């Protein structure tokens, strides 16, 4: 006579538990799918609502703030939402041929002179600033658009020099006038919030060439768009957007960067920029070691086998071996065959184009590991760093986006 629970009861109980677990997983998946559909429907409704009330969003700061909160709660980029709504509004106006709305800007020259951000934020025409300050505000809006374009290539910290070049090319290509006179600002004694005049950073005007007066004045106007003017323009725009919107200028080791990342605190942005500068320093050490090894190889008449490295150029196989022995942290492309040679390289030594956490921590010994992990995590989230987990060595390799951009340019 059986007195306890049998094996069949145990098996049946385990099967019942597994069935309940499967049922719970299926219900969770259905609930997640239903919530995803509802979220997509809410995003479409928000887009239609933005298109309907586009004029109120452009003119009223309170309405604009409410729509920004709605977009943030749904995980929608507010700038992209307004850009799509403005583009669809423009297309509908062109299709209907409706020119009765005085709020719609159908003037091509006005659209060229005033960027999308300036129209959305209403910080140019609706401001009480003088004409020259309005020019600087328009310049700041163009600089923000340049940050958005350059961010996909270099990450969340865009060098100010590239933004200046992008804005200057856009002004020159579209023939947008820039009427800003720093000499008159010097006489009036106007300065920014830090007490530093914009005109102190402008470059001196070059002597006029033998061209027409209008062409010479146009060249001088474009020459006034320099780093100092762009910094002041970004400061004026961020005063309207708020400090949490990003686009603040930060300097690290003599290089000025624009923080094209919203919502990041000053401390985390400084740590991320320090980490990117450290990785760039590692690459500079590797490039210097490559040059030294190449000179030593040429002086010793060593056999030449080309290997491509970061930043273009070639190095010898013996140079690669020397770098692996002398450089503590190397950043360059893996070994590749020279375009001019038909045979593959004779050496298996290669120089990594990535850097590891140990290499970064060796350059920043005063940083605790949790601070390094937080900085790397922030760079991973905003797309400035890519991670590659090596299954053979269980070591994470970090590829910095600005380094990869250099690889694509030099390839």
Short mmCIF file of C-alpha atoms in Angstrom, two decimals:
data_model
loop_
_atom_site.label_atom_id
_atom_site.label_comp_id
_atom_site.label_asym_id
_atom_site.label_seq_id
_atom_site.Cartn_x
_atom_site.Cartn_y
_atom_site.Cartn_z
CA UNK A 1 0.00 0.00 0.00
CA UNK A 2 1.47 3.35 -1.09
CA UNK A 3 1.73 5.89 1.69
CA UNK A 4 3.53 8.86 -0.04
CA UNK A 5 3.37 10.86 -3.27
CA UNK A 6 4.25 8.86 -6.33
CA UNK A 7 6.53 9.68 -9.25
CA UNK A 8 3.56 10.31 -11.52
CA UNK A 9 2.27 13.05 -9.26
CA UNK A 10 5.67 14.76 -9.25
CA UNK A 11 5.87 14.61 -13.05
CA UNK A 12 2.31 15.92 -13.38
CA UNK A 13 3.05 18.78 -10.99
CA UNK A 14 6.20 19.74 -12.93
CA UNK A 15 4.30 19.60 -16.22
CA UNK A 16 1.57 21.81 -14.77
CA UNK A 17 4.18 24.32 -13.60
CA UNK A 18 5.79 24.37 -17.05
CA UNK A 19 2.42 24.91 -18.69
CA UNK A 20 1.68 27.81 -16.38
CA UNK A 21 5.09 29.34 -17.13
CA UNK A 22 4.47 29.03 -20.88
CA UNK A 23 1.02 30.56 -20.47
CA UNK A 24 2.47 33.46 -18.49
CA UNK A 25 5.15 34.08 -21.11
CA UNK A 26 2.54 34.00 -23.88
CA UNK A 27 0.30 36.45 -22.03
CA UNK A 28 3.26 38.75 -21.39
CA UNK A 29 4.23 38.68 -25.07
CA UNK A 30 0.66 39.47 -26.13
CA UNK A 31 0.49 42.31 -23.63
CA UNK A 32 3.79 43.75 -24.85
CA UNK A 33 2.64 43.52 -28.46
CA UNK A 34 -0.64 45.24 -27.56
CA UNK A 35 1.22 48.01 -25.74
CA UNK A 36 3.58 48.44 -28.71
CA UNK A 37 0.60 48.83 -31.04
CA UNK A 38 -0.97 51.37 -28.70
CA UNK A 39 2.32 53.26 -28.50
CA UNK A 40 2.58 53.39 -32.29
CA UNK A 41 -1.00 54.65 -32.47
CA UNK A 42 -0.22 57.35 -29.90
CA UNK A 43 2.84 58.42 -31.90
CA UNK A 44 0.72 58.77 -35.04
CA UNK A 45 -1.89 60.77 -33.13
CA UNK A 46 0.85 63.00 -31.71
CA UNK A 47 2.20 63.58 -35.22
CA UNK A 48 -1.25 64.56 -36.50
CA UNK A 49 -1.78 66.80 -33.49
CA UNK A 50 1.58 68.47 -34.08
CA UNK A 51 0.71 69.07 -37.72
CA UNK A 52 -2.65 70.57 -36.73
CA UNK A 53 -1.22 72.92 -34.10
CA UNK A 54 2.09 73.67 -35.80
CA UNK A 55 1.49 77.42 -35.78
CA UNK A 56 0.76 77.43 -32.03
CA UNK A 57 3.90 75.40 -31.37
CA UNK A 58 6.01 77.85 -33.35
CA UNK A 59 4.58 80.96 -31.72
CA UNK A 60 3.77 79.94 -28.13
CA UNK A 61 6.57 78.76 -25.84
CA UNK A 62 4.13 77.18 -23.34
CA UNK A 63 2.45 75.07 -26.01
CA UNK A 64 5.87 74.10 -27.33
CA UNK A 65 6.95 72.96 -23.86
CA UNK A 66 3.79 70.86 -23.45
CA UNK A 67 4.35 69.15 -26.79
CA UNK A 68 7.96 68.51 -25.84
CA UNK A 69 6.81 66.78 -22.64
CA UNK A 70 4.38 64.63 -24.62
CA UNK A 71 7.09 63.67 -27.09
CA UNK A 72 9.53 62.81 -24.31
CA UNK A 73 6.93 60.67 -22.53
CA UNK A 74 6.36 58.67 -25.72
CA UNK A 75 10.04 58.38 -26.54
CA UNK A 76 9.81 60.55 -29.67
CA UNK A 77 12.51 63.01 -30.70
CA UNK A 78 10.82 66.41 -30.53
CA UNK A 79 13.14 67.95 -33.15
CA UNK A 80 12.47 65.16 -35.65
CA UNK A 81 8.74 65.39 -34.95
CA UNK A 82 8.66 69.11 -35.69
CA UNK A 83 10.86 68.68 -38.74
CA UNK A 84 8.52 66.07 -40.21
CA UNK A 85 5.45 68.16 -39.38
CA UNK A 86 6.95 71.29 -40.96
CA UNK A 87 7.94 69.36 -44.08
CA UNK A 88 4.49 67.81 -44.44
CA UNK A 89 2.87 71.20 -43.86
CA UNK A 90 5.04 72.68 -46.59
CA UNK A 91 4.19 69.86 -49.00
CA UNK A 92 0.48 70.25 -48.35
CA UNK A 93 0.74 73.98 -48.94
CA UNK A 94 2.54 73.43 -52.24
CA UNK A 95 0.01 70.84 -53.39
CA UNK A 96 -3.00 73.00 -52.57
CA UNK A 97 -1.38 76.21 -53.75
CA UNK A 98 -2.69 77.97 -50.66
CA UNK A 99 -0.97 81.29 -50.11
CA UNK A 100 -3.65 82.92 -47.95
CA UNK A 101 -2.05 81.92 -44.65
CA UNK A 102 0.23 84.76 -43.58
CA UNK A 103 2.04 82.47 -41.14
CA UNK A 104 3.34 80.17 -43.87
CA UNK A 105 6.72 81.22 -45.20
CA UNK A 106 6.69 80.73 -48.97
CA UNK A 107 9.57 83.08 -49.69
CA UNK A 108 12.54 81.06 -50.92
CA UNK A 109 15.09 83.65 -49.89
CA UNK A 110 13.57 83.78 -46.41
CA UNK A 111 13.70 79.98 -46.11
CA UNK A 112 17.35 80.03 -47.11
CA UNK A 113 18.27 82.75 -44.64
CA UNK A 114 16.30 81.31 -41.72
CA UNK A 115 16.86 77.68 -40.77
CA UNK A 116 14.31 75.20 -39.53
CA UNK A 117 15.29 75.57 -35.88
CA UNK A 118 14.96 79.33 -36.09
CA UNK A 119 11.41 79.04 -37.45
CA UNK A 120 10.38 76.39 -34.94
CA UNK A 121 11.73 78.16 -31.88
CA UNK A 122 10.65 81.63 -33.06
CA UNK A 123 13.85 83.07 -31.65
CA UNK A 124 14.79 85.19 -34.64
CA UNK A 125 11.82 87.16 -35.92
CA UNK A 126 10.04 87.10 -32.57
CA UNK A 127 13.02 88.34 -30.57
CA UNK A 128 13.63 91.92 -29.48
CA UNK A 129 17.28 91.80 -30.55
CA UNK A 130 18.78 94.08 -33.13
CA UNK A 131 19.52 92.97 -36.67
CA UNK A 132 23.09 91.91 -35.95
CA UNK A 133 22.05 89.78 -32.99
CA UNK A 134 19.37 88.18 -35.15
CA UNK A 135 22.11 87.27 -37.62
CA UNK A 136 24.02 85.59 -34.80
CA UNK A 137 20.87 83.72 -33.73
CA UNK A 138 20.37 82.42 -37.26
CA UNK A 139 24.00 81.37 -37.28
CA UNK A 140 23.48 79.44 -34.04
CA UNK A 141 20.53 77.57 -35.53
CA UNK A 142 22.63 76.61 -38.54
CA UNK A 143 25.38 75.46 -36.17
CA UNK A 144 22.92 73.15 -34.39
CA UNK A 145 21.90 71.64 -37.71
CA UNK A 146 25.58 71.09 -38.48
CA UNK A 147 25.97 69.33 -35.10
CA UNK A 148 23.11 66.98 -35.96
CA UNK A 149 24.67 66.17 -39.34
CA UNK A 150 28.18 65.63 -37.97
CA UNK A 151 27.09 63.64 -34.92
CA UNK A 152 26.46 60.49 -36.94
CA UNK A 153 30.10 60.51 -38.04
CA UNK A 154 32.04 61.63 -34.95
CA UNK A 155 29.69 60.90 -32.05
CA UNK A 156 28.23 63.15 -29.38
CA UNK A 157 31.18 65.57 -29.26
CA UNK A 158 31.67 67.46 -32.51
CA UNK A 159 34.84 69.54 -33.01
CA UNK A 160 34.05 73.21 -33.32
CA UNK A 161 36.32 73.58 -36.35
CA UNK A 162 34.21 71.16 -38.39
CA UNK A 163 31.03 73.05 -37.44
CA UNK A 164 32.58 76.36 -38.48
CA UNK A 165 33.61 74.89 -41.84
CA UNK A 166 30.17 73.36 -42.41
CA UNK A 167 28.31 76.58 -41.60
CA UNK A 168 30.68 78.70 -43.67
CA UNK A 169 30.26 76.40 -46.68
CA UNK A 170 26.47 76.49 -46.34
CA UNK A 171 26.40 80.28 -46.14
CA UNK A 172 28.71 80.56 -49.13
CA UNK A 173 26.90 77.95 -51.24
CA UNK A 174 23.41 79.34 -50.63
CA UNK A 175 24.64 82.97 -50.86
CA UNK A 176 23.22 83.77 -47.42
CA UNK A 177 24.33 87.26 -46.30
CA UNK A 178 25.99 87.62 -42.91
CA UNK A 179 25.93 91.26 -41.79
CA UNK A 180 27.88 91.24 -38.56
CA UNK A 181 30.34 94.01 -37.69
CA UNK A 182 32.53 93.18 -34.68
CA UNK A 183 34.30 96.55 -34.92
CA UNK A 184 31.05 98.35 -34.13
CA UNK A 185 30.42 95.93 -31.27
CA UNK A 186 33.82 96.82 -29.83
CA UNK A 187 32.98 100.52 -29.83
CA UNK A 188 29.67 99.94 -28.11
CA UNK A 189 31.37 97.75 -25.52
CA UNK A 190 28.95 94.84 -25.80
CA UNK A 191 30.18 91.52 -24.51
CA UNK A 192 28.88 88.10 -23.70
CA UNK A 193 27.93 86.76 -20.30
CA UNK A 194 31.51 85.85 -19.47
CA UNK A 195 32.77 89.33 -20.21
CA UNK A 196 34.68 88.31 -23.31
CA UNK A 197 33.96 90.19 -26.49
CA UNK A 198 33.15 88.28 -29.65
CA UNK A 199 35.41 90.47 -31.72
CA UNK A 200 38.51 89.42 -29.81
CA UNK A 201 38.40 86.01 -31.47
CA UNK A 202 37.73 87.15 -35.03
CA UNK A 203 40.42 86.93 -37.63
CA UNK A 204 41.76 90.13 -39.18
CA UNK A 205 40.40 90.99 -42.56
CA UNK A 206 42.61 90.22 -45.50
CA UNK A 207 43.57 92.96 -47.94
CA UNK A 208 41.08 93.31 -50.78
CA UNK A 209 41.84 91.54 -54.03
CA UNK A 210 41.25 92.91 -57.48
CA UNK A 211 37.57 91.98 -57.69
CA UNK A 212 34.28 93.82 -57.51
CA UNK A 213 33.24 95.60 -54.34
CA UNK A 214 30.31 93.26 -53.71
CA UNK A 215 32.48 90.14 -54.05
CA UNK A 216 35.08 91.53 -51.65
CA UNK A 217 32.42 92.44 -49.08
CA UNK A 218 30.91 88.96 -49.42
CA UNK A 219 34.26 87.30 -48.75
CA UNK A 220 34.82 89.50 -45.70
CA UNK A 221 31.36 88.64 -44.35
CA UNK A 222 32.03 84.91 -44.64
CA UNK A 223 35.45 85.33 -43.06
CA UNK A 224 33.77 86.74 -39.96
CA UNK A 225 32.18 83.34 -39.29
CA UNK A 226 34.87 81.95 -37.01
CA UNK A 227 34.98 79.93 -33.79
CA UNK A 228 34.32 82.91 -31.53
CA UNK A 229 31.19 83.99 -33.40
CA UNK A 230 29.86 80.41 -33.57
CA UNK A 231 30.42 79.94 -29.82
CA UNK A 232 28.50 83.14 -29.08
CA UNK A 233 25.72 82.05 -31.45
CA UNK A 234 25.43 78.66 -29.75
CA UNK A 235 25.33 80.36 -26.36
CA UNK A 236 22.44 82.59 -27.44
CA UNK A 237 20.48 79.63 -28.83
CA UNK A 238 21.07 77.46 -25.75
CA UNK A 239 19.76 80.32 -23.61
CA UNK A 240 16.44 79.79 -25.40
CA UNK A 241 16.58 75.98 -25.47
CA UNK A 242 17.79 75.60 -21.89
CA UNK A 243 20.97 74.16 -20.45
CA UNK A 244 19.64 70.59 -20.57
CA UNK A 245 19.31 70.70 -24.35
CA UNK A 246 23.03 70.23 -24.94
CA UNK A 247 25.05 72.11 -27.57
CA UNK A 248 27.40 73.54 -24.96
CA UNK A 249 31.02 74.25 -25.86
CA UNK A 250 33.63 72.30 -23.93
CA UNK A 251 37.42 72.54 -24.21
CA UNK A 252 39.78 69.62 -23.69
CA UNK A 253 43.54 69.88 -24.27
CA UNK A 254 43.25 72.95 -26.46
CA UNK A 255 40.46 71.56 -28.68
CA UNK A 256 36.94 72.98 -28.42
CA UNK A 257 34.05 70.51 -28.79
CA UNK A 258 30.30 71.04 -29.00
CA UNK A 259 28.28 68.65 -26.86
CA UNK A 260 25.63 67.43 -29.31
CA UNK A 261 23.92 65.37 -26.62
CA UNK A 262 20.85 66.46 -24.69
CA UNK A 263 20.18 65.66 -21.07
CA UNK A 264 23.76 64.88 -20.05
CA UNK A 265 25.17 66.50 -16.94
CA UNK A 266 28.37 68.48 -17.02
CA UNK A 267 30.28 65.87 -15.04
CA UNK A 268 29.31 62.95 -17.26
CA UNK A 269 30.02 64.97 -20.41
CA UNK A 270 33.46 65.90 -19.06
CA UNK A 271 34.24 62.26 -18.27
CA UNK A 272 33.12 61.14 -21.71
CA UNK A 273 35.21 63.80 -23.41
CA UNK A 274 38.22 62.88 -21.26
CA UNK A 275 37.81 59.26 -22.29
CA UNK A 276 37.68 60.14 -25.98
CA UNK A 277 40.76 62.33 -25.61
CA UNK A 278 42.59 59.49 -23.86
CA UNK A 279 41.76 57.12 -26.69
CA UNK A 280 43.00 59.71 -29.18
CA UNK A 281 46.21 59.99 -27.16
CA UNK A 282 46.68 56.23 -27.43
CA UNK A 283 46.33 56.50 -31.18
CA UNK A 284 48.88 59.32 -31.23
CA UNK A 285 51.34 57.19 -29.27
CA UNK A 286 50.83 54.37 -31.72
CA UNK A 287 51.34 56.67 -34.71
CA UNK A 288 54.57 58.02 -33.18
CA UNK A 289 55.79 54.47 -32.59
CA UNK A 290 54.97 53.61 -36.20
CA UNK A 291 57.07 56.52 -37.47
CA UNK A 292 60.02 55.62 -35.22
CA UNK A 293 59.86 51.98 -36.24
CA UNK A 294 59.64 52.89 -39.92
CA UNK A 295 62.73 55.11 -39.65
CA UNK A 296 64.61 52.34 -37.88
CA UNK A 297 63.58 49.83 -40.52
CA UNK A 298 64.70 52.09 -43.35
CA UNK A 299 68.04 52.74 -41.67
CA UNK A 300 68.62 49.00 -41.20
CA UNK A 301 67.50 48.19 -44.78
CA UNK A 302 64.91 45.74 -43.47
CA UNK A 303 62.70 43.91 -45.99
CA UNK A 304 59.61 45.92 -46.81
CA UNK A 305 56.16 44.42 -46.29
CA UNK A 306 53.33 46.93 -46.29
CA UNK A 307 50.70 47.01 -43.59
CA UNK A 308 47.97 49.62 -43.54
CA UNK A 309 47.55 51.64 -40.36
CA UNK A 310 45.18 54.26 -39.01
CA UNK A 311 45.41 57.61 -40.73
CA UNK A 312 46.71 56.19 -44.00
CA UNK A 313 50.25 55.34 -45.01
CA UNK A 314 52.15 52.10 -44.71
CA UNK A 315 54.66 50.53 -42.37
CA UNK A 316 57.03 47.58 -42.56
CA UNK A 317 56.51 44.16 -41.03
CA UNK A 318 59.54 44.65 -38.79
CA UNK A 319 57.99 47.95 -37.69
CA UNK A 320 54.84 46.10 -36.70
CA UNK A 321 56.86 43.68 -34.60
CA UNK A 322 58.72 46.54 -32.95
CA UNK A 323 55.49 48.35 -32.10
CA UNK A 324 54.00 45.23 -30.54
CA UNK A 325 57.05 45.06 -28.28
CA UNK A 326 57.36 48.76 -27.40
CA UNK A 327 53.88 50.37 -27.54
CA UNK A 328 51.72 49.68 -24.51
CA UNK A 329 48.50 50.64 -26.25
CA UNK A 330 48.28 50.57 -30.02
CA UNK A 331 45.45 51.73 -32.23
CA UNK A 332 45.71 51.05 -35.94
CA UNK A 333 44.15 48.94 -38.62
CA UNK A 334 44.66 45.19 -38.73
CA UNK A 335 47.26 43.80 -41.05
CA UNK A 336 46.39 44.20 -44.74
CA UNK A 337 48.02 43.61 -48.06
CA UNK A 338 49.58 46.56 -49.87
CA UNK A 339 47.75 47.58 -53.02
CA UNK A 340 50.95 47.59 -54.97
CA UNK A 341 52.12 44.10 -53.96
CA UNK A 342 50.56 40.87 -55.14
CA UNK A 343 51.81 38.70 -52.26
CA UNK A 344 50.31 38.85 -48.75
CA UNK A 345 52.34 40.17 -45.83
CA UNK A 346 54.91 37.75 -44.50
CA UNK A 347 54.25 38.53 -40.85
CA UNK A 348 51.30 37.73 -38.64
CA UNK A 349 51.84 40.74 -36.39
CA UNK A 350 48.97 43.18 -36.52
CA UNK A 351 48.09 46.34 -34.70
CA UNK A 352 44.60 46.62 -33.26
CA UNK A 353 42.32 49.48 -34.25
CA UNK A 354 40.45 49.24 -30.95
CA UNK A 355 41.28 49.82 -27.32
CA UNK A 356 40.37 47.79 -24.26
CA UNK A 357 39.17 48.82 -20.84
CA UNK A 358 42.52 47.88 -19.31
CA UNK A 359 44.36 50.19 -21.71
CA UNK A 360 42.06 53.09 -20.86
CA UNK A 361 42.33 52.41 -17.14
CA UNK A 362 46.12 52.33 -17.42
CA UNK A 363 46.01 55.85 -18.87
CA UNK A 364 43.53 56.98 -16.19
CA UNK A 365 44.79 55.27 -13.01
CA UNK A 366 43.09 57.78 -10.71
CA UNK A 367 39.67 56.80 -12.05
CA UNK A 368 37.81 54.06 -10.17
CA UNK A 369 36.48 51.30 -12.37
CA UNK A 370 32.84 52.26 -11.85
CA UNK A 371 33.57 55.76 -13.18
CA UNK A 372 35.20 54.29 -16.28
CA UNK A 373 32.25 51.94 -16.78
CA UNK A 374 29.79 54.84 -16.46
CA UNK A 375 31.68 56.94 -19.02
CA UNK A 376 31.91 54.03 -21.47
CA UNK A 377 28.23 53.25 -20.95
CA UNK A 378 27.24 56.81 -21.77
CA UNK A 379 29.35 56.79 -24.93
CA UNK A 380 27.80 53.48 -25.95
CA UNK A 381 24.28 54.83 -25.48
CA UNK A 382 24.81 57.94 -27.60
CA UNK A 383 26.64 56.00 -30.34
CA UNK A 384 30.10 57.49 -29.89
CA UNK A 385 31.62 54.08 -29.12
CA UNK A 386 30.96 50.63 -30.55
CA UNK A 387 31.66 47.51 -28.52
CA UNK A 388 32.92 44.20 -29.86
CA UNK A 389 32.92 41.22 -27.51
CA UNK A 390 35.62 38.72 -28.41
CA UNK A 391 34.44 35.21 -27.55
CA UNK A 392 37.95 33.76 -27.69
CA UNK A 393 39.57 36.10 -25.17
CA UNK A 394 36.44 37.29 -23.27
CA UNK A 395 37.76 40.84 -23.66
CA UNK A 396 35.55 43.71 -24.77
CA UNK A 397 37.03 45.87 -27.50
CA UNK A 398 35.85 49.46 -27.83
CA UNK A 399 35.87 51.19 -31.22
CA UNK A 400 35.58 54.98 -31.05
CA UNK A 401 33.46 56.51 -33.79
CA UNK A 402 35.78 59.43 -34.53
CA UNK A 403 38.61 56.94 -35.09
CA UNK A 404 36.44 54.89 -37.45
CA UNK A 405 35.59 58.08 -39.34
CA UNK A 406 39.31 58.63 -39.79
CA UNK A 407 39.64 55.11 -41.13
CA UNK A 408 36.90 55.65 -43.70
CA UNK A 409 38.44 58.91 -44.85
CA UNK A 410 41.92 57.45 -45.19
CA UNK A 411 40.77 54.23 -46.87
#
